[in-house]
XYZ file of C-alpha atoms in Angstrom:
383
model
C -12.599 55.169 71.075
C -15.127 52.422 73.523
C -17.546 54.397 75.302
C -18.377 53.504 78.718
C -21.471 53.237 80.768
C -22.304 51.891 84.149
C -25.779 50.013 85.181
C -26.895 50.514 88.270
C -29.991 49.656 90.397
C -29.850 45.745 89.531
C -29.028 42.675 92.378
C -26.353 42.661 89.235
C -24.837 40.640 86.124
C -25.999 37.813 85.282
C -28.869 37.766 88.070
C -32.281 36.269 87.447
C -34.004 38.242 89.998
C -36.868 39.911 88.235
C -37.094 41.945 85.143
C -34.568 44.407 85.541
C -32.051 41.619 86.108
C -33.604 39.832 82.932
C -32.856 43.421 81.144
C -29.392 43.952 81.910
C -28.955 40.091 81.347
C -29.579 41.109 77.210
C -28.433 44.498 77.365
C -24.934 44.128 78.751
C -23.769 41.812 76.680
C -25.695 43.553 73.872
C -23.327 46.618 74.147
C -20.106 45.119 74.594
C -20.196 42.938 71.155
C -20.986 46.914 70.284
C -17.399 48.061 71.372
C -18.679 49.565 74.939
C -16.903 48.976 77.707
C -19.888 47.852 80.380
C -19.639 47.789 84.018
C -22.495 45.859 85.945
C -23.203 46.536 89.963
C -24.411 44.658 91.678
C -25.098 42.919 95.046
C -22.964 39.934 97.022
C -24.242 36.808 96.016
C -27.089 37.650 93.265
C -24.731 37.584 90.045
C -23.962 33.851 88.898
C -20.630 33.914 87.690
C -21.006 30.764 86.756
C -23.401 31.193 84.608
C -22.466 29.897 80.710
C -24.106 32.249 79.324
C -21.877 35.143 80.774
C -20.289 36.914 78.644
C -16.612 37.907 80.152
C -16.325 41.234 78.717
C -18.938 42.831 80.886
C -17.379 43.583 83.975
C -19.392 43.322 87.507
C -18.895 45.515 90.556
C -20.056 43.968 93.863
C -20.785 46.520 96.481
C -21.847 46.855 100.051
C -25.944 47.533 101.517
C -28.014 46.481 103.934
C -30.267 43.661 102.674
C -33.941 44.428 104.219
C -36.775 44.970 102.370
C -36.437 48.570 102.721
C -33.261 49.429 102.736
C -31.001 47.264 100.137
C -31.862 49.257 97.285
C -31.180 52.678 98.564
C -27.650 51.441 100.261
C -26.416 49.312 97.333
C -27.592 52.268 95.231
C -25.633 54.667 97.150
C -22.230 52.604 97.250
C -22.897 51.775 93.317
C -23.187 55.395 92.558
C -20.130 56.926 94.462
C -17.925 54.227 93.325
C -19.222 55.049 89.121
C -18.808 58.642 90.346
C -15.026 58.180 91.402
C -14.273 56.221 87.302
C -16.347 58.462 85.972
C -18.135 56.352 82.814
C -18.913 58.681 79.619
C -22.873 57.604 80.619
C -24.901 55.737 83.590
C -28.196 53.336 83.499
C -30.016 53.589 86.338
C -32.725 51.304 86.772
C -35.482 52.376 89.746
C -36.585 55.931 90.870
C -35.689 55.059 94.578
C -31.996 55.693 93.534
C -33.137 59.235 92.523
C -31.858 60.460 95.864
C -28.093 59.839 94.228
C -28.725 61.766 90.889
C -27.581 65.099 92.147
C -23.824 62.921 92.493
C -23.400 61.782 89.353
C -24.461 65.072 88.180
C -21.837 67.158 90.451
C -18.947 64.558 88.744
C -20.552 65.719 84.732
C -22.155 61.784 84.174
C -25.131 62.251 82.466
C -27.926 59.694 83.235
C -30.223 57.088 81.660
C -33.142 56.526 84.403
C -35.294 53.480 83.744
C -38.496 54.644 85.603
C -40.200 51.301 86.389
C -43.324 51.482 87.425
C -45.280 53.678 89.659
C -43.811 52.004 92.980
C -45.694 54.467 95.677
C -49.121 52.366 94.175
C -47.873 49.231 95.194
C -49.948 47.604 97.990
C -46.939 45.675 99.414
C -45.435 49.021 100.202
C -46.381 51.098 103.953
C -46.879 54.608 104.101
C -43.120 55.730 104.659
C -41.960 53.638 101.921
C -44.565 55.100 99.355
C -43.208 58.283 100.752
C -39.669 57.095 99.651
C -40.486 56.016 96.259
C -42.567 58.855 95.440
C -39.832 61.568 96.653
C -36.961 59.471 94.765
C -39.327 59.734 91.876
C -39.632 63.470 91.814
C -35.454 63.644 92.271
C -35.440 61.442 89.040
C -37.652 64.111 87.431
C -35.468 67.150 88.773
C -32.170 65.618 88.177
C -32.296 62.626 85.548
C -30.674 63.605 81.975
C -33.312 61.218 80.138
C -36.091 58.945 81.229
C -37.083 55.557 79.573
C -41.197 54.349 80.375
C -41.265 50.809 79.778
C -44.912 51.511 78.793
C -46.526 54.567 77.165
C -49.468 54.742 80.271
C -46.161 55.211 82.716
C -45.442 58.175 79.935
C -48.486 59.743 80.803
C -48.651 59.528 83.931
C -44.916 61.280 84.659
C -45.792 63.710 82.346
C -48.871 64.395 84.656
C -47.358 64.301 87.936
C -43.908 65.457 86.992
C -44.450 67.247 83.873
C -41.386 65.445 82.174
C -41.152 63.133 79.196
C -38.849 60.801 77.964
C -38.433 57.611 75.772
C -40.342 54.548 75.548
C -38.487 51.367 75.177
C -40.668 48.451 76.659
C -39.395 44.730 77.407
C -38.639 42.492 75.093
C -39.011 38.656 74.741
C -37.171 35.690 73.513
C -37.912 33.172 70.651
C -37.270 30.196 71.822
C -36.750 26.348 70.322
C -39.509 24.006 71.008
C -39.007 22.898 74.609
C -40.285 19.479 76.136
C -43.199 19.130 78.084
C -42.404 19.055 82.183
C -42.702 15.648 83.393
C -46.176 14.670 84.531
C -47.866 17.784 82.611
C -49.492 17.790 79.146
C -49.596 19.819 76.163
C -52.119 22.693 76.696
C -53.317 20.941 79.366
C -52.760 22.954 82.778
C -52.854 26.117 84.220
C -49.747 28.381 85.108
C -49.383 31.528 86.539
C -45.864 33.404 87.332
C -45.615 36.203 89.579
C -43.776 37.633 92.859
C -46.136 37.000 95.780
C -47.695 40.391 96.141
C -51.281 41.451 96.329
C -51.126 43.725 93.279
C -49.996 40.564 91.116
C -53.811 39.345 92.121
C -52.363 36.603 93.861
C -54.910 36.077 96.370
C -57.976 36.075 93.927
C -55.554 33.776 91.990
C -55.607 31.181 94.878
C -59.138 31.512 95.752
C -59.725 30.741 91.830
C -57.228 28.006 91.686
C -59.171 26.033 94.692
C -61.707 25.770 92.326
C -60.231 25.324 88.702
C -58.079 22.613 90.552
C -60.716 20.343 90.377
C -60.188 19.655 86.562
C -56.937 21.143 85.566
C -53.597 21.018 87.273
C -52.574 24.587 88.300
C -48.806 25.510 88.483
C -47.753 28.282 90.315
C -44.164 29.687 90.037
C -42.925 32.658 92.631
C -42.572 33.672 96.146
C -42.340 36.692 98.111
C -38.875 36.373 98.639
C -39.477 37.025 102.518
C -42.017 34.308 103.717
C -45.198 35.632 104.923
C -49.008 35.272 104.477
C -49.207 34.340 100.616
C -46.985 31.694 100.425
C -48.725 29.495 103.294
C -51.941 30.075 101.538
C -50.575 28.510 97.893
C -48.463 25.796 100.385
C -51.823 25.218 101.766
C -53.123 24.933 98.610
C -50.840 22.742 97.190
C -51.122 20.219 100.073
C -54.746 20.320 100.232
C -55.134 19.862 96.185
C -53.220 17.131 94.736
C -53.200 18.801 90.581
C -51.591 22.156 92.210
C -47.570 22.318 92.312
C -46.152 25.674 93.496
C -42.407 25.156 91.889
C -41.162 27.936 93.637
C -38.785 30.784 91.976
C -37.063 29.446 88.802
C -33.785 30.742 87.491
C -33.938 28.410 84.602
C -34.976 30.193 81.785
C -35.562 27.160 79.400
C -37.102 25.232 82.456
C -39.706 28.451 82.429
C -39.841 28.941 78.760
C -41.029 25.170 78.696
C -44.003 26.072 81.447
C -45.114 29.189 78.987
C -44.865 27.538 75.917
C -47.179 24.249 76.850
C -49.638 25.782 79.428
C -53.608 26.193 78.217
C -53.508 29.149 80.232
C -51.010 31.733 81.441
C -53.327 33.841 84.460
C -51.104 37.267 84.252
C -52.561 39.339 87.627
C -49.823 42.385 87.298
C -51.874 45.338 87.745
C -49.151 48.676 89.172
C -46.384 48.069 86.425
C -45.672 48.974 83.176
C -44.765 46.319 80.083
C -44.160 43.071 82.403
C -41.481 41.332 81.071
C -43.482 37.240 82.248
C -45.724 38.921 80.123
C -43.863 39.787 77.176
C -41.920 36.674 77.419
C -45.113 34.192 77.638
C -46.418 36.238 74.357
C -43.022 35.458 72.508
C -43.439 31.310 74.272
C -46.676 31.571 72.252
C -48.735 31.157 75.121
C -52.540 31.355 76.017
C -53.367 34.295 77.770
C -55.907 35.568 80.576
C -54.800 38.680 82.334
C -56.284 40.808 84.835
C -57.737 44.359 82.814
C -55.343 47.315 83.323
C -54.490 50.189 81.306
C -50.687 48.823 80.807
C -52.121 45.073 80.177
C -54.439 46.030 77.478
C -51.260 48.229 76.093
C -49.315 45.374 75.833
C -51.134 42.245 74.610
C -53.826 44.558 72.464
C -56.647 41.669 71.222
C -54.466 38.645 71.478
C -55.688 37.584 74.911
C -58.409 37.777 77.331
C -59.008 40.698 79.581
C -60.963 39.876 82.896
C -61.838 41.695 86.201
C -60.202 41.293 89.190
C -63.633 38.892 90.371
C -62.864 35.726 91.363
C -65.731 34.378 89.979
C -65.062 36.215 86.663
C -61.413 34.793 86.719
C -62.918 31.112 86.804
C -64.912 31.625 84.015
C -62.319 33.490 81.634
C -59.909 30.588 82.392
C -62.211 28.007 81.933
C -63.466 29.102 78.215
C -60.001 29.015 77.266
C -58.965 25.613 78.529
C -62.163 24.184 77.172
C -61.485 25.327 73.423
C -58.340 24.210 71.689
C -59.154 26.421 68.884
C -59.143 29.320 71.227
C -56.032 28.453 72.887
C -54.363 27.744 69.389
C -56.174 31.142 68.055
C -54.508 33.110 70.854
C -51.354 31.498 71.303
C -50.333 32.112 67.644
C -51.825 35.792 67.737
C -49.705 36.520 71.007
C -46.425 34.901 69.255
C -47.245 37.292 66.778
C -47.834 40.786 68.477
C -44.636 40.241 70.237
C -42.584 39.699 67.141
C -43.568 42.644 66.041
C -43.648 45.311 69.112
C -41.757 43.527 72.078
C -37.677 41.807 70.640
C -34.731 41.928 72.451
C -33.032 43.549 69.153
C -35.369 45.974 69.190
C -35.092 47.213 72.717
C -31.393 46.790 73.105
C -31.492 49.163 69.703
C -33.060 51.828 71.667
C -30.997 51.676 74.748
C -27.932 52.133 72.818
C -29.454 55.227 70.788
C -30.464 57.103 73.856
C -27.286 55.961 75.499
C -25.273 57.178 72.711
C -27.184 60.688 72.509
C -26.127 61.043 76.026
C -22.705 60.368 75.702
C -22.397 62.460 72.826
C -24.177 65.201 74.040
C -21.788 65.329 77.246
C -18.674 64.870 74.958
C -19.402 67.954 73.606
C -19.982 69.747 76.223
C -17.153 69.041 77.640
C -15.405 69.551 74.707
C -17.121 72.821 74.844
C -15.720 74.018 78.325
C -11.971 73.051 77.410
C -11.845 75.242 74.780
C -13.660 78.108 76.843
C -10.947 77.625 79.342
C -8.258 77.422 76.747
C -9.593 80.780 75.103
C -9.415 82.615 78.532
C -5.984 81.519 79.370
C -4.593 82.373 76.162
């Protein structure tokens, strides 16, 4: 007999949002050639259906929520959750802490949970002081009413396990192998720098411009992301890219292959995450076989280990790391290869979509019984 689950917390199936979409993009698809019966939510408009890589047996749920900043993942959270709480799947993935607040609902209908913690949200600097608030309290529901927790990253382990006093399962992001991709048109082999990130201040993306003025001057610099909503860091790189002929800001990309290309052939990938856990740009520029510089953090050093370079968040500092690299081919060839490597071995789609099933199964299984358990307690009495 299929088991079912339900994902929930993602703009939905196939989306190429960020990398929870990228997640349930491999995951979903991952468990139904596994006999599950998958249900995706997800938001109006964010899912390509079109998409040729969709695979029909994964089913997707659009449901209603306000779409602000602040508010669209707590209301298409809610309607997700009270629509999986009227089918009632055997299990639910829930991907983000802020839809904590809806736990206690799937609990009250017997579906156990799955909680994909993400990172530590009430550090981010893009966030005010109420919505810190919100992330933090949605954080402690997780804690108090999530079945199981997955850390992408085993310094988000610790740190729950400090502040909550909970633990839980690691299963990190993977990456793809891909084909050898052409070059994009009017770049070279090795021969620019590239950095990929949503335009927020903990991806380091205003040291990143302020170094980019400068490396400009010999390399072309590509820059891929946005905020999403306008605002203060995306006219500084449009400034920058009108002001310095060798920088092109390209925007968000959906195309993976398009992207994969960018990885695979830059001298440099500049990787400024600094609140998450495993990133999966990172993970994925690692499997591209890509140079690396990336700003020093505790979940950074976890994830590429020695195959990059580590560097402080000092502009000056950030200039000089990239430079050594795009000076020396053997470098670049020495770390490329290395990072190819690592992620091979820790960070594969087969390897995380392995663990999701396990603790999904677990789950399942343990609930089955229970129930299974109670029937037969209620038989007993009204025998």
């Amino acid at each position: 007999m299929k088991q079912s689950v339900a994902i929930i917390g993602t703009r939905g199936y196939p989306s190429y949002y960020g990398g929870f979409e990228t997640a349930v993009r491999k995951l979903a698809p991952y468990l139904s050639s596994r006999g599950w019966d998958v249900t995706v939510y997800g938001r109006k408009g964010a899912s390509k259906f079109d998409d040729p890589s969709r695979d029909a047996r994964v089913k997707s749920v659009i449901t209603r929520g306000l779409e602000t900043k602040s508010l669209s993942t707590l209301t298409h959270g809610l309607t997700a959750v009270l629509d999986a709480a009227r089918k009632k799947p055997d299990v639910a993935l829930i991907m983000n802490v802020a839809n904590g607040y809806w736990l206690p609902l799937l609990r009250l209908r017997g579906i156990p949970t799955l909680i994909n913690v993400d990172g530590i949200e009430w550090d981010r600097a893009k966030w005010n002081r109420l919505a810190k608030f919100v992330f933090r309290t949605g954080a402690w529901l997780t804690a108090r009413f999530g079945d199981r927790l997955v850390y992408d990253a085993k310094a988000i382990a610790e740190r729950w396990e400090s502040d909550f006093g909970v633990g839980g399962v690691f299963i990190p992001y993977g990456g793809s192998d891909v084909p050898q991709l052409p070059v994009e048109i009017g770049l070279s082999h090795r021969g620019y720098i590239l950095m990929v990130a949503r335009f927020v201040p903990e991806n380091s993306v205003p040291e990143f411009i302020e170094a980019a003025d400068n490396l400009a001057d010999r390399w072309p610099v590509v820059v891929v992301g946005s905020s999403g909503y306008g605002g203060e860091l995306e006219e500084q790189v449009r400034d920058l890219a009108e002001r310095k002929p060798k920088v092109r800001w390209l925007g968000h990309i959906a195309d993976d292959a398009r992207l994969h290309s960018l990885w695979q052939h830059a001298g440099v990938y500049f990787h400024g995450h600094s609140v998450g856990g495993t990133n999966p740009a990172l993970v994925q520029a690692m499997a591209c076989g890509t140079p690396i510089v990336a700003r020093d953090t505790v979940y950074n050093r976890e994830v590429i280990g020695d195959t990059g370079s580590l560097v402080s968040l000092n502009v000056s500092k950030m200039i000089e790391a990239i430079s050594r690299v795009m000076i020396d081919s053997s470098l670049q060839n020495r770390l490329a290869n290395a990072a190819k490597a690592r992620a091979a071995e820790f960070y594969t789609w087969d390897l995380v979509n392995g663990r999701y099933e396990e603790a999904l199964e677990k789950l399942a299984s343990s609930a089955g019984a229970k129930s299974r358990s109670r029937r037969r307690e209620a038989q007993s009495i009204g025998q």
